[in-house]
CSV table of C-alpha atoms in Angstrom, one decimal:
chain,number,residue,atom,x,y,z
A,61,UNK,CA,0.0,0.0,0.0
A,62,UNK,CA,1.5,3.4,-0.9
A,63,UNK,CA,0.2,7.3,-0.9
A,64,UNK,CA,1.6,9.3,-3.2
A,65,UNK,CA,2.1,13.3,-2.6
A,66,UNK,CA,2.9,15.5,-5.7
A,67,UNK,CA,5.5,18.4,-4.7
A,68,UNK,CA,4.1,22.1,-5.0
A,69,UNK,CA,3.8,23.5,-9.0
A,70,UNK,CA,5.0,20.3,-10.3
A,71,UNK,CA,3.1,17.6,-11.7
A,72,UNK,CA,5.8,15.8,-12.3
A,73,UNK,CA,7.3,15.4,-9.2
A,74,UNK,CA,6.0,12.5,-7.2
A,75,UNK,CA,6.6,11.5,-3.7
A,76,UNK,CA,5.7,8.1,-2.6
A,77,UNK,CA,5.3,7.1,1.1
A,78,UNK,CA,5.4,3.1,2.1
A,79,UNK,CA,4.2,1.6,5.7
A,80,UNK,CA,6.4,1.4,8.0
A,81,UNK,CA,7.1,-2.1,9.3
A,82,UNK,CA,7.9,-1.5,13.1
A,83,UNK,CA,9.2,-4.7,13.6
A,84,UNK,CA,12.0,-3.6,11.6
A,85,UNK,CA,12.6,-0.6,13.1
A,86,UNK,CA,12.4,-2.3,16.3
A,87,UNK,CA,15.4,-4.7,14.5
A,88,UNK,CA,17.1,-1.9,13.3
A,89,UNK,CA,21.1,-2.7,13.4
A,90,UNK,CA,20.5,-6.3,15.2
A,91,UNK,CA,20.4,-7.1,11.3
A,92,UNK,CA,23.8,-5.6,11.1
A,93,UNK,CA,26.0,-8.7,12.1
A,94,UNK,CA,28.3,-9.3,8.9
A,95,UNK,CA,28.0,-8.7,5.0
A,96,UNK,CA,25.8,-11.5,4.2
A,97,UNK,CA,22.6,-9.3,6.2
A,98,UNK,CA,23.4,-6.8,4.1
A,99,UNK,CA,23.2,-8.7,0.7
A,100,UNK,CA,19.9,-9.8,1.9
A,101,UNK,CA,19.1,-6.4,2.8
A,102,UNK,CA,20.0,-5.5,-0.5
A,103,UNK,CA,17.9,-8.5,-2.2
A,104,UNK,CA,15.0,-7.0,-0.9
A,105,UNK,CA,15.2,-3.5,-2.2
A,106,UNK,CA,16.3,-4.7,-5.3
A,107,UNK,CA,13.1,-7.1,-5.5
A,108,UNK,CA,10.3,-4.4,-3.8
A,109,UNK,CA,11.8,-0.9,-3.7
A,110,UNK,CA,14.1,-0.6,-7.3
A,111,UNK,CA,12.6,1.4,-10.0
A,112,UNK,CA,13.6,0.3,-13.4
A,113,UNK,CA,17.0,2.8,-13.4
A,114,UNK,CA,18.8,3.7,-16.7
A,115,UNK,CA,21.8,5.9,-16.7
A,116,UNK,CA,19.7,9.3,-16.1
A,117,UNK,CA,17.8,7.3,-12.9
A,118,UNK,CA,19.2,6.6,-9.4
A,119,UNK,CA,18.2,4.8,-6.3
A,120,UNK,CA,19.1,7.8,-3.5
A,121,UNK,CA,19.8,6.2,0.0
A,122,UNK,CA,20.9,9.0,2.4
A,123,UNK,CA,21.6,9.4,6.4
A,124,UNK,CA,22.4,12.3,8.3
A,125,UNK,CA,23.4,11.5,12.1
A,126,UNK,CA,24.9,13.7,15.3
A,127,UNK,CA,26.8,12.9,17.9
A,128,UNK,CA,26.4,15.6,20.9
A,129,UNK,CA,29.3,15.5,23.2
A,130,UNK,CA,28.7,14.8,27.0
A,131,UNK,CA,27.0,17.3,28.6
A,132,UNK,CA,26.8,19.8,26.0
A,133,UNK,CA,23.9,19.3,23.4
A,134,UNK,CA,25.4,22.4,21.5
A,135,UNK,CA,28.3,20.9,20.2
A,136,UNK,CA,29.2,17.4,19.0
A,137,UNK,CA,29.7,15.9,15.3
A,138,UNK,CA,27.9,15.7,12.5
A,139,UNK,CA,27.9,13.4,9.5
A,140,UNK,CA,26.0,12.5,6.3
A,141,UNK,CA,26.3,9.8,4.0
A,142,UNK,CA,24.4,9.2,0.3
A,143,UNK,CA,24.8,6.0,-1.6
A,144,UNK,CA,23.3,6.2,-5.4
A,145,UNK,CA,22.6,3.0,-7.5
A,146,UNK,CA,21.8,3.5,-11.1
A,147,UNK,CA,21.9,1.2,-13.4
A,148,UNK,CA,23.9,-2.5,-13.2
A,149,UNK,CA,26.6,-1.4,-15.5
A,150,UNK,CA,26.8,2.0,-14.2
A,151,UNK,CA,29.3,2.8,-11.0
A,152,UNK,CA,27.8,3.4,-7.5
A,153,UNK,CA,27.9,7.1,-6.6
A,154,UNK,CA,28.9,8.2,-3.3
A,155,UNK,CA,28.8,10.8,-1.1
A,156,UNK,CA,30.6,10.8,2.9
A,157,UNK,CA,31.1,14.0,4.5
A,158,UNK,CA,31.9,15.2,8.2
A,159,UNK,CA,30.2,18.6,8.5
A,160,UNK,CA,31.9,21.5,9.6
A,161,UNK,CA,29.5,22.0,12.6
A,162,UNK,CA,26.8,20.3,14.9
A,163,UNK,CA,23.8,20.3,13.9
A,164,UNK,CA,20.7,18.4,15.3
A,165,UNK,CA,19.9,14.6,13.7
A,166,UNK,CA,16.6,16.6,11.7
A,167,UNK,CA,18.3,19.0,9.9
A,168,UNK,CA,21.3,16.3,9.1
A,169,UNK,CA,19.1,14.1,7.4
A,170,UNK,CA,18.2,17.6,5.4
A,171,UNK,CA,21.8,18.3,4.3
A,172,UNK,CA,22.2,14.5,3.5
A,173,UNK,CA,19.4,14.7,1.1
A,174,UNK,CA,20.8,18.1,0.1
A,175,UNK,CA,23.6,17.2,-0.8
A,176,UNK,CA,22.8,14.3,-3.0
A,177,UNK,CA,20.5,16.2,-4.7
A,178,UNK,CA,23.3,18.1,-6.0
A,179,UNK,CA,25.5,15.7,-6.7
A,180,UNK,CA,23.0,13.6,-8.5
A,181,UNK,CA,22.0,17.1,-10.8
A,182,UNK,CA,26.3,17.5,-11.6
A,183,UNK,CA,26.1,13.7,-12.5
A,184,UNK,CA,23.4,14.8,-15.3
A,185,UNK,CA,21.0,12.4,-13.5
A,186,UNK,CA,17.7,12.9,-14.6
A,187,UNK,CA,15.1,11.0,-11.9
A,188,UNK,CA,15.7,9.9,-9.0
A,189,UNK,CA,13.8,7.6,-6.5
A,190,UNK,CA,15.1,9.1,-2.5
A,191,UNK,CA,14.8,6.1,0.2
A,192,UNK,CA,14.3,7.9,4.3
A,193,UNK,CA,13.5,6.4,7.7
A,194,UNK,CA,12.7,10.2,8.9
A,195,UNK,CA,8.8,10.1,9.1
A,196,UNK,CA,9.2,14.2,10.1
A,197,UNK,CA,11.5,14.5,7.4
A,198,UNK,CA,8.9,13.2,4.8
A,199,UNK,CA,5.9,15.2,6.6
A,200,UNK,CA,8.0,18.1,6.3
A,201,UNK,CA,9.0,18.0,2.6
A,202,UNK,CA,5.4,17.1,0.8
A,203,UNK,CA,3.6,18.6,2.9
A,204,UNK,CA,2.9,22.8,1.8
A,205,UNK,CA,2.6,24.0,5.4
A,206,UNK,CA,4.7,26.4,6.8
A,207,UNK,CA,7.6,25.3,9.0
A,208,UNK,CA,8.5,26.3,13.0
A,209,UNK,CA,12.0,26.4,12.1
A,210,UNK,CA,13.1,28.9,9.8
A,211,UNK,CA,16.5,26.7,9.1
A,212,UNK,CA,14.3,23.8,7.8
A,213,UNK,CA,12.0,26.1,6.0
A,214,UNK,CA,15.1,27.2,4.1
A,215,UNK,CA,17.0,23.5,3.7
A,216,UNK,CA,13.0,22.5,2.3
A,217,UNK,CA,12.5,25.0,-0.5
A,218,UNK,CA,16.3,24.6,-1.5
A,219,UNK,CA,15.5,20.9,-2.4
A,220,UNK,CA,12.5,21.6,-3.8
A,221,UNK,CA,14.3,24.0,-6.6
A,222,UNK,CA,16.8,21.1,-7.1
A,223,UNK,CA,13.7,18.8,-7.3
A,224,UNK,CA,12.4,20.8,-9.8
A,225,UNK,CA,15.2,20.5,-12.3
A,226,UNK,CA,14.5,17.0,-12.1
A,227,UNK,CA,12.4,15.0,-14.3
A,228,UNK,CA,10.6,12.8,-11.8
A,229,UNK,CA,11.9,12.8,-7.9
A,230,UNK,CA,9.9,10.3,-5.9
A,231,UNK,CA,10.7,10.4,-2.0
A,232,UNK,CA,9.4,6.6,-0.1
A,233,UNK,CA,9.8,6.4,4.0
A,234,UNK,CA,10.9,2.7,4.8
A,235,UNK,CA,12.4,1.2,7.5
A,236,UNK,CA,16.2,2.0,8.8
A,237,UNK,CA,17.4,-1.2,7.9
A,238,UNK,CA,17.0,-0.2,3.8
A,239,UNK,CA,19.9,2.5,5.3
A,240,UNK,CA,22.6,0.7,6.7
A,241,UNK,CA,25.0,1.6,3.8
A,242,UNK,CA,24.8,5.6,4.1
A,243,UNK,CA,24.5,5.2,7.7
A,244,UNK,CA,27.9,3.3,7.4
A,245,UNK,CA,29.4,6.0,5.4
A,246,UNK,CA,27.9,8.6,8.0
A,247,UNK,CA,29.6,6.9,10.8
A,248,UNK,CA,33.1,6.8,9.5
A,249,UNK,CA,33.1,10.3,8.6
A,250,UNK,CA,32.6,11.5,12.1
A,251,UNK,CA,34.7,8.2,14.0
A,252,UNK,CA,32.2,6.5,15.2
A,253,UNK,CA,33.2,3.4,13.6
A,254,UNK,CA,36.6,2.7,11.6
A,255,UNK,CA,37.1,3.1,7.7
A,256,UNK,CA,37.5,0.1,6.1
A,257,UNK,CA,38.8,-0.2,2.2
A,258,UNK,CA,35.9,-1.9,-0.4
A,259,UNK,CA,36.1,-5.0,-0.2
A,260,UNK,CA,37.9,-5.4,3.3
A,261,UNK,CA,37.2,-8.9,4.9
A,262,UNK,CA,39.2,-7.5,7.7
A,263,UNK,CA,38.0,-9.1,11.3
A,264,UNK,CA,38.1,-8.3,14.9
A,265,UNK,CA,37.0,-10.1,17.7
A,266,UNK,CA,34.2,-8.7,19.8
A,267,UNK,CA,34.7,-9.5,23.6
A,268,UNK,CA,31.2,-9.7,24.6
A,269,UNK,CA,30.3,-12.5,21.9
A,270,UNK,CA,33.5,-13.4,21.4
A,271,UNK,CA,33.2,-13.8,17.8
A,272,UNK,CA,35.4,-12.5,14.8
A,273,UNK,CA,33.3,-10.0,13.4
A,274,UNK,CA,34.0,-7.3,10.2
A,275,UNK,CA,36.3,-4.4,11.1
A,276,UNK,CA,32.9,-2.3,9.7
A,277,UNK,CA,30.6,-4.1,12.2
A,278,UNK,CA,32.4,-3.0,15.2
A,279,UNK,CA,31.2,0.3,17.5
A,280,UNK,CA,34.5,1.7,19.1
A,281,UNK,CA,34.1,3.4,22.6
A,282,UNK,CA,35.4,6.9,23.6
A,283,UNK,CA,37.2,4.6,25.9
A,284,UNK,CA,38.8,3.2,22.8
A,285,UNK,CA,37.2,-0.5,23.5
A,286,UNK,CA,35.8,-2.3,21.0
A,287,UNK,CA,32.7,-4.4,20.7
A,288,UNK,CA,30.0,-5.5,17.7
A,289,UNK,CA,27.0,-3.6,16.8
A,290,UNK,CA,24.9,-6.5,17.6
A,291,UNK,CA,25.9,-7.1,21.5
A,292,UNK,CA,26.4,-3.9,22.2
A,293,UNK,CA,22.2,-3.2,21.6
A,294,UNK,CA,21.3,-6.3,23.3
A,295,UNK,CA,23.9,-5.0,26.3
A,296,UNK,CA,22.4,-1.8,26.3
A,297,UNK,CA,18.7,-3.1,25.8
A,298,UNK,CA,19.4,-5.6,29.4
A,299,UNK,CA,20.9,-2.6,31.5
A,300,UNK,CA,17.7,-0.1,30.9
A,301,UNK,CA,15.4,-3.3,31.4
A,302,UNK,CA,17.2,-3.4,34.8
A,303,UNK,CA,17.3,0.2,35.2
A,304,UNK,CA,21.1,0.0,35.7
A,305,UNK,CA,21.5,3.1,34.1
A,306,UNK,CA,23.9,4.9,33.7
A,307,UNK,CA,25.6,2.7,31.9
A,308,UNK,CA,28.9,1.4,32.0
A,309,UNK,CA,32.0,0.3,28.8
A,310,UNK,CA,31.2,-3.7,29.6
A,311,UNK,CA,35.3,-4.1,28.8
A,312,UNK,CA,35.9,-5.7,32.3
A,313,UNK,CA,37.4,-3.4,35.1
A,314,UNK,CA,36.7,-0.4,32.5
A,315,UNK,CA,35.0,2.2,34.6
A,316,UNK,CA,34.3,4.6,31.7
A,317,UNK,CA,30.1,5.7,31.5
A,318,UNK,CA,29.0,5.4,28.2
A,319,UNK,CA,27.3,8.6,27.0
A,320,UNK,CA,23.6,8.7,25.8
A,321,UNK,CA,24.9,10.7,22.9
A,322,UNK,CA,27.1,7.4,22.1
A,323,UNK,CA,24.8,5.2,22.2
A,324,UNK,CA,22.3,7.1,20.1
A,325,UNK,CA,24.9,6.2,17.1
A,326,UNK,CA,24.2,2.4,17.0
A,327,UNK,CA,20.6,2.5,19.0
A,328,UNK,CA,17.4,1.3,17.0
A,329,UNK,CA,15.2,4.6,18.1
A,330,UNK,CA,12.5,2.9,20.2
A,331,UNK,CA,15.8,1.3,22.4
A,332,UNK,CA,17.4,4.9,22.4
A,333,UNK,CA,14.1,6.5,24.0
A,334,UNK,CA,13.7,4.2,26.6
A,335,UNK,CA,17.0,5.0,27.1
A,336,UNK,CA,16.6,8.5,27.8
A,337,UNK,CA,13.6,7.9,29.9
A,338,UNK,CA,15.4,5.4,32.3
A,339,UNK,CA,18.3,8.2,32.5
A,340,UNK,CA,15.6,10.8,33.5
A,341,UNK,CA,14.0,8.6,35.8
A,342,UNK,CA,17.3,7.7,37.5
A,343,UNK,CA,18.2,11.6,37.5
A,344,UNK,CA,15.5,11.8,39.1
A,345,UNK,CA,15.7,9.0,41.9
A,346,UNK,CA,19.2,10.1,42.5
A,347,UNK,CA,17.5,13.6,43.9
A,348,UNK,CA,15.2,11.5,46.3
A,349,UNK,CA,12.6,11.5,43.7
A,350,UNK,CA,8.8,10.2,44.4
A,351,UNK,CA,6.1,8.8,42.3
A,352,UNK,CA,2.9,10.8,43.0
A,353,UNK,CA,0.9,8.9,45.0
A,354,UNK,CA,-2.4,9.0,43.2
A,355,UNK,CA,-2.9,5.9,41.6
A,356,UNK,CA,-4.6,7.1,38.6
A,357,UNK,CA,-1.3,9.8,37.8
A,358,UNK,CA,2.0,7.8,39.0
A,359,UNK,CA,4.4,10.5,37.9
A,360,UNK,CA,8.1,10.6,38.7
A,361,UNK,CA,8.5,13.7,40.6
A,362,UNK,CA,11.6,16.1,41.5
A,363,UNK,CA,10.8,17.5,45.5
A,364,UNK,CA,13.5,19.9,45.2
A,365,UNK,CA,11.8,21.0,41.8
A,366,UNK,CA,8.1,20.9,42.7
A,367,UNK,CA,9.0,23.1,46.3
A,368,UNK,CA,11.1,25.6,43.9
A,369,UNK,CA,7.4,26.4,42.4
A,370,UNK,CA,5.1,26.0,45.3
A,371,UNK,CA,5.3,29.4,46.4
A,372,UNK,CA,3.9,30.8,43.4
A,373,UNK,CA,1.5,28.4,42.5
A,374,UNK,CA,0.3,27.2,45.9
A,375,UNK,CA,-1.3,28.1,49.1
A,376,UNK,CA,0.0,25.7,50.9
A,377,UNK,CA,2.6,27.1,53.8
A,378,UNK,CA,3.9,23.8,55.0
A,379,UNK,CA,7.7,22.6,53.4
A,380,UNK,CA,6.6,19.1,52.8
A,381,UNK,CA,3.6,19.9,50.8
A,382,UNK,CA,4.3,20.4,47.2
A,383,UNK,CA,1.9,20.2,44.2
A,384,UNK,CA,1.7,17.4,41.4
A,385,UNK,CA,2.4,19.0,38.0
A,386,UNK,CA,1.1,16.4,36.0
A,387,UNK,CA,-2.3,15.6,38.2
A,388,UNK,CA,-2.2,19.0,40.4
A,389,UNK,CA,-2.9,17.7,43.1
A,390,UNK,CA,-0.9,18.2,46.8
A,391,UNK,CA,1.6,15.5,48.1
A,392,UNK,CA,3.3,15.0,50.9
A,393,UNK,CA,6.9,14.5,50.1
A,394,UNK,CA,7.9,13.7,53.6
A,395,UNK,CA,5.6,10.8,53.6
A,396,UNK,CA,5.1,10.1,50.2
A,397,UNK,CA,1.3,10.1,50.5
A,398,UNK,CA,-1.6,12.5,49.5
A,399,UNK,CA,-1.3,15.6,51.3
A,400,UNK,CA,-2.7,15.1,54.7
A,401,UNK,CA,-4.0,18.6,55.9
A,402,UNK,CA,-5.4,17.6,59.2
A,403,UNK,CA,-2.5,16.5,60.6
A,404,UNK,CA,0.7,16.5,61.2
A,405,UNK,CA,3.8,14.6,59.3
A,406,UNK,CA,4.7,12.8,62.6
A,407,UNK,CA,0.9,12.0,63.8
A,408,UNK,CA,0.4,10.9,60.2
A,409,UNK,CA,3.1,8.4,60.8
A,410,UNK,CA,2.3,7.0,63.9
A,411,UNK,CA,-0.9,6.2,62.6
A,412,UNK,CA,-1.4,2.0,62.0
A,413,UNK,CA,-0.9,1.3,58.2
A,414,UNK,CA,-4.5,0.0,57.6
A,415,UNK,CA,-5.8,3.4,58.8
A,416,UNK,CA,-3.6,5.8,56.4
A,417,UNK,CA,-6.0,6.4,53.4
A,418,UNK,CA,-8.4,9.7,52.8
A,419,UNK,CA,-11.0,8.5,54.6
A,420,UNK,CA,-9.5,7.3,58.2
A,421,UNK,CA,-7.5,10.9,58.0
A,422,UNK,CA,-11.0,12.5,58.0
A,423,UNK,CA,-12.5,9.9,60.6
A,424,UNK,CA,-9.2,10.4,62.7
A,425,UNK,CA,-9.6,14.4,62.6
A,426,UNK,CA,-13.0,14.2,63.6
A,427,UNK,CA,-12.4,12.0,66.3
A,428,UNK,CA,-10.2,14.3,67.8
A,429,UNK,CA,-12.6,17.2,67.5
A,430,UNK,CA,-15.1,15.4,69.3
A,431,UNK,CA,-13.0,13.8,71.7
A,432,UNK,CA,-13.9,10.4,70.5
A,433,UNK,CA,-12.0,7.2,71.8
A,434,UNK,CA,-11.1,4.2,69.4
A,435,UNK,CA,-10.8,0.9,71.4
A,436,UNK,CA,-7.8,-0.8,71.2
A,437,UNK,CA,-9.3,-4.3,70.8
A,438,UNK,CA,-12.0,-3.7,68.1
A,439,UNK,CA,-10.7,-0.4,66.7
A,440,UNK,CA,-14.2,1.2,66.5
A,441,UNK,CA,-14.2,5.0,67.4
A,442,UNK,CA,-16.7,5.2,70.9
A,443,UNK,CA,-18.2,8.6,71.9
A,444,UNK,CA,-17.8,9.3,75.7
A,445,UNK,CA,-21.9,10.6,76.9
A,446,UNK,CA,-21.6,10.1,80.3
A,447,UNK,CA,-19.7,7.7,82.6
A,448,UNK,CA,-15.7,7.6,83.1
A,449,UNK,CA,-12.9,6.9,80.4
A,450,UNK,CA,-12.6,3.3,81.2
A,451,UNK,CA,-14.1,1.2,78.1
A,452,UNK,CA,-15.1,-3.1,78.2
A,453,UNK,CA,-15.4,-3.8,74.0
C-alpha cells in the first residue's frame, strides 16, 4: 500500500510514502551482524523498492546523524552519507562528508538529502527515487505547510528547486534497515566506527560475543574498546530493562560511562528512548525523587523541583507539601502520601498502616474534634456521653 504526494507547482514530481514495518525498526542494526545481512538487505530493495533505473535514474539512500558531546547538546559531530545506485553497469555514486558544525539529527538528514541532490544534478542524473526512515523529514517536505524552524524552511525550498530540475523525484519512507550503507558512510566520517577499504574482509573479535566479526561491524568506545554492533544493543537493551543506568563500557574493570549521545549512534530509536527515559528517571531517583501517589497519575517527581514552584502556585505554607504538575494535586513528600491537611507529618506516621487512606485521615480528625476514643481491641471509634474513660469492648 502506498500514498503518493505531488511536490508544490510540479506535476511531475512524485513522492511516494510506504508503511512502516515497526518490527524492523524495532530490528534496526541487530540485522547488522556481517556482510551476508546486508546482501539480503540489498535483495529485498532490489526485489520491492528498485525502480527500473537507466543511466539518467538513481536509487538515493541518504543518512544524516549527530553525535552531541557529554554534557553539551550544542556541540558534537555531524555526519552525512548518500549511496546512489543507477543502473547495473553504471558505478555506484557516493557521497561521505563530516560537516563543519553540529547540527541536530533533523536538519542532518536535510543536508544529506541536500547534498545528493546536488551531486545527483552534476552527474546529469535525470530522476531519482530518494529512500528515508525520517517520518518528520517526509511530513515536512510534501507537505505545503509552513515550518516552525526557519533553518528547515530554508534546507525545504532549497530541495524543492533542485527537485524541480529533475524530471521525476519520488521520496518513499521505509524502515532503517533499507539504510545501513549511508549510515555506514555517516559513521566513518565523524569516528564512530573505523574506515575500512571496499572489499575489506578484515576481522576483529568482539569480547562480549566473542566472535570474529567485520572491522565495519564494530562500535569503538570513547574509551577506545571495541565491541560489535549487535551485542552492544542487546547489552544496552538488558541494562535499561534493569534500570542499571547509567551505563557502564562492559570491557571488564573499565569504569568509563558510556554517554547517551554514544549510544544514540548504534541504537534502534525505540531502544534509544527508553533509554533517555530510564536516565531521567534515574536523574530523578538520585535527587530522592517520588512517584505521585495518586494511583490514577503515578508521575516521577523532582521535590526539590516541585518546592522551587510551590510558592507561586500554591497556598500551601507547610515545606513538605508540594503540588503534582502532572495531576495537580498536593503531596506530601515527607511521607510520600496525598497531602494530609489535618495533621501532622509525625501524627500521620504514627498512625497503623491500615488506617492511612483519605477517609480514616478525616474519621481520625473528627475523632479528635469530638473527643472520641477508638478501642484498642476492636478499633471502633466510641463517643464518651456520660460515665468515666474506662471502656469493656
Amino acid at each position: 500500500m502506498e500514498d503518493q504526494k505531488v511536490l508544490p507547482d510540479e506535476s511531475s514530481v512524485s513522492l511516494v510514502r510506504e508503511v512502516r514495518a515497526e518490527e524492523d525498526e524495532e530490528d534496526f542494526r541487530s540485522c547488522c551482524e556481517d556482510d551476508e545481512v546486508w546482501k539480503e538487505t540489498e535483495e529485498v530493495v532490489k526485489e520491492e523498492e528498485r525502480e527500473e533505473l537507466d543511466e539518467f535514474s538513481v536509487n538515493m539512500f541518504f543518512k544524516g546523524i549527530s553525535l552531541a558531546d557529554t554534557g553539551d547538546s550544542g556541540s558534537g559531530f555531524s555526519g552525512i552519507g548518500v549511496v546512489m545506485e543507477r543502473s547495473a553497469d553504471s558505478p555506484v555514486i557516493q557521497v561521505q562528508k563530516k560537516l563543519d558544525f553540529y547540527v541536530e539529527e533533523s536538519v542532518a538528514d536535510y543536508l544529506a538529502i541536500m547534498d545528493g541532490l546536488t551531486e545527483a544534478v552534476q552527474n546529469k542524473i535525470h530522476r531519482v527515487y530518494a529512500f528515508t526512515d525520517s517520518a518528520s523529514l517526509y511530513d515536512q517536505i510534501t507537505s505545503e505547510e509552513k515550518l516552525d524552524n526557519p533553518l528547515l524552511m530554508a534546507l525545504r525550498e532549497r530541495i524543492l528547486e533542485h527537485t524541480r530540475s529533475l524530471e521525476e523525484f519520488v521520496l518513499k519512507l521505509v524502515p532503517s534497515t533499507n539504510l545501513l550503507r549511508p549510515l555506514q558512510l555517516a559513521q566513518v566520517a565523524i569516528g564512530v566506527i573505523s574506515c575500512s577499504v571496499k572489499g575489506d574482509k578484515s576481522l576483529e573479535n568482539c569480547s562480549i560475543c566473542c566472535e570474529d566479526k567485520l572491522s565495519l561491524m564494530m562500535i569503538t568506545m570513547k574509551c577506545s574498546h571495541k565491541f560489535c554492533s549487535h551485542c552492544m544493543r542487546t547489552y544496552v537493551d538488558g541494562k535499561v530493562q534493569s534500570s542499571q543506568v547509567p551505563i557502564r563500557c562492559p570491557q571488564l574493570r573499565c569504569k568509563y560511562y558510556i554517554s547517551t549521545a554514544e549510544c544514540r549512534s548504534f541504537l534502534p530509536l525505540a531502544s534509544y528512548e527508553s533509554l533517555e527515559r530510564a536516565q531521567a528517571e534515574a536523574n530523578v531517583l538520585h535527587s530522592d525523587g517520588i512517584y505521585c501517589p495518586y494511583p490514577n497519575c503515578s508521575v516521577l517527581l523532582d521535590p526539590r523541583e516541585c518546592l522551587s514552584t510551590r510558592a507561586s502556585s500554591s497556598s500551601q505554607s507547610d515545606n513538605s507539601c508540594v503540588e503534582c504538575p502532572v495531576c495537580r494535586r498536593f503531596i506530601c513528600v515527607e511521607c510520600g502520601v496525598p497531602w494530609h491537611l489535618s495533621m501532622s507529618c509525625e501524627e500521620y506516621q504514627n498512625l497503623p498502616l491500615e488506617e492511612r487512606d483519605a477517609a480514616d485521615i478525616t474519621l481520625h480528625r473528627l475523632a479528635q474534634n469530638k473527643r472520641w476514643r477508638r478501642c484498642q481491641q476492636c478499633r471502633r471509634m466510641i463517643e464518651l456521653t456520660q460515665g468515666c474513660y474506662h471502656m469493656t469492648c
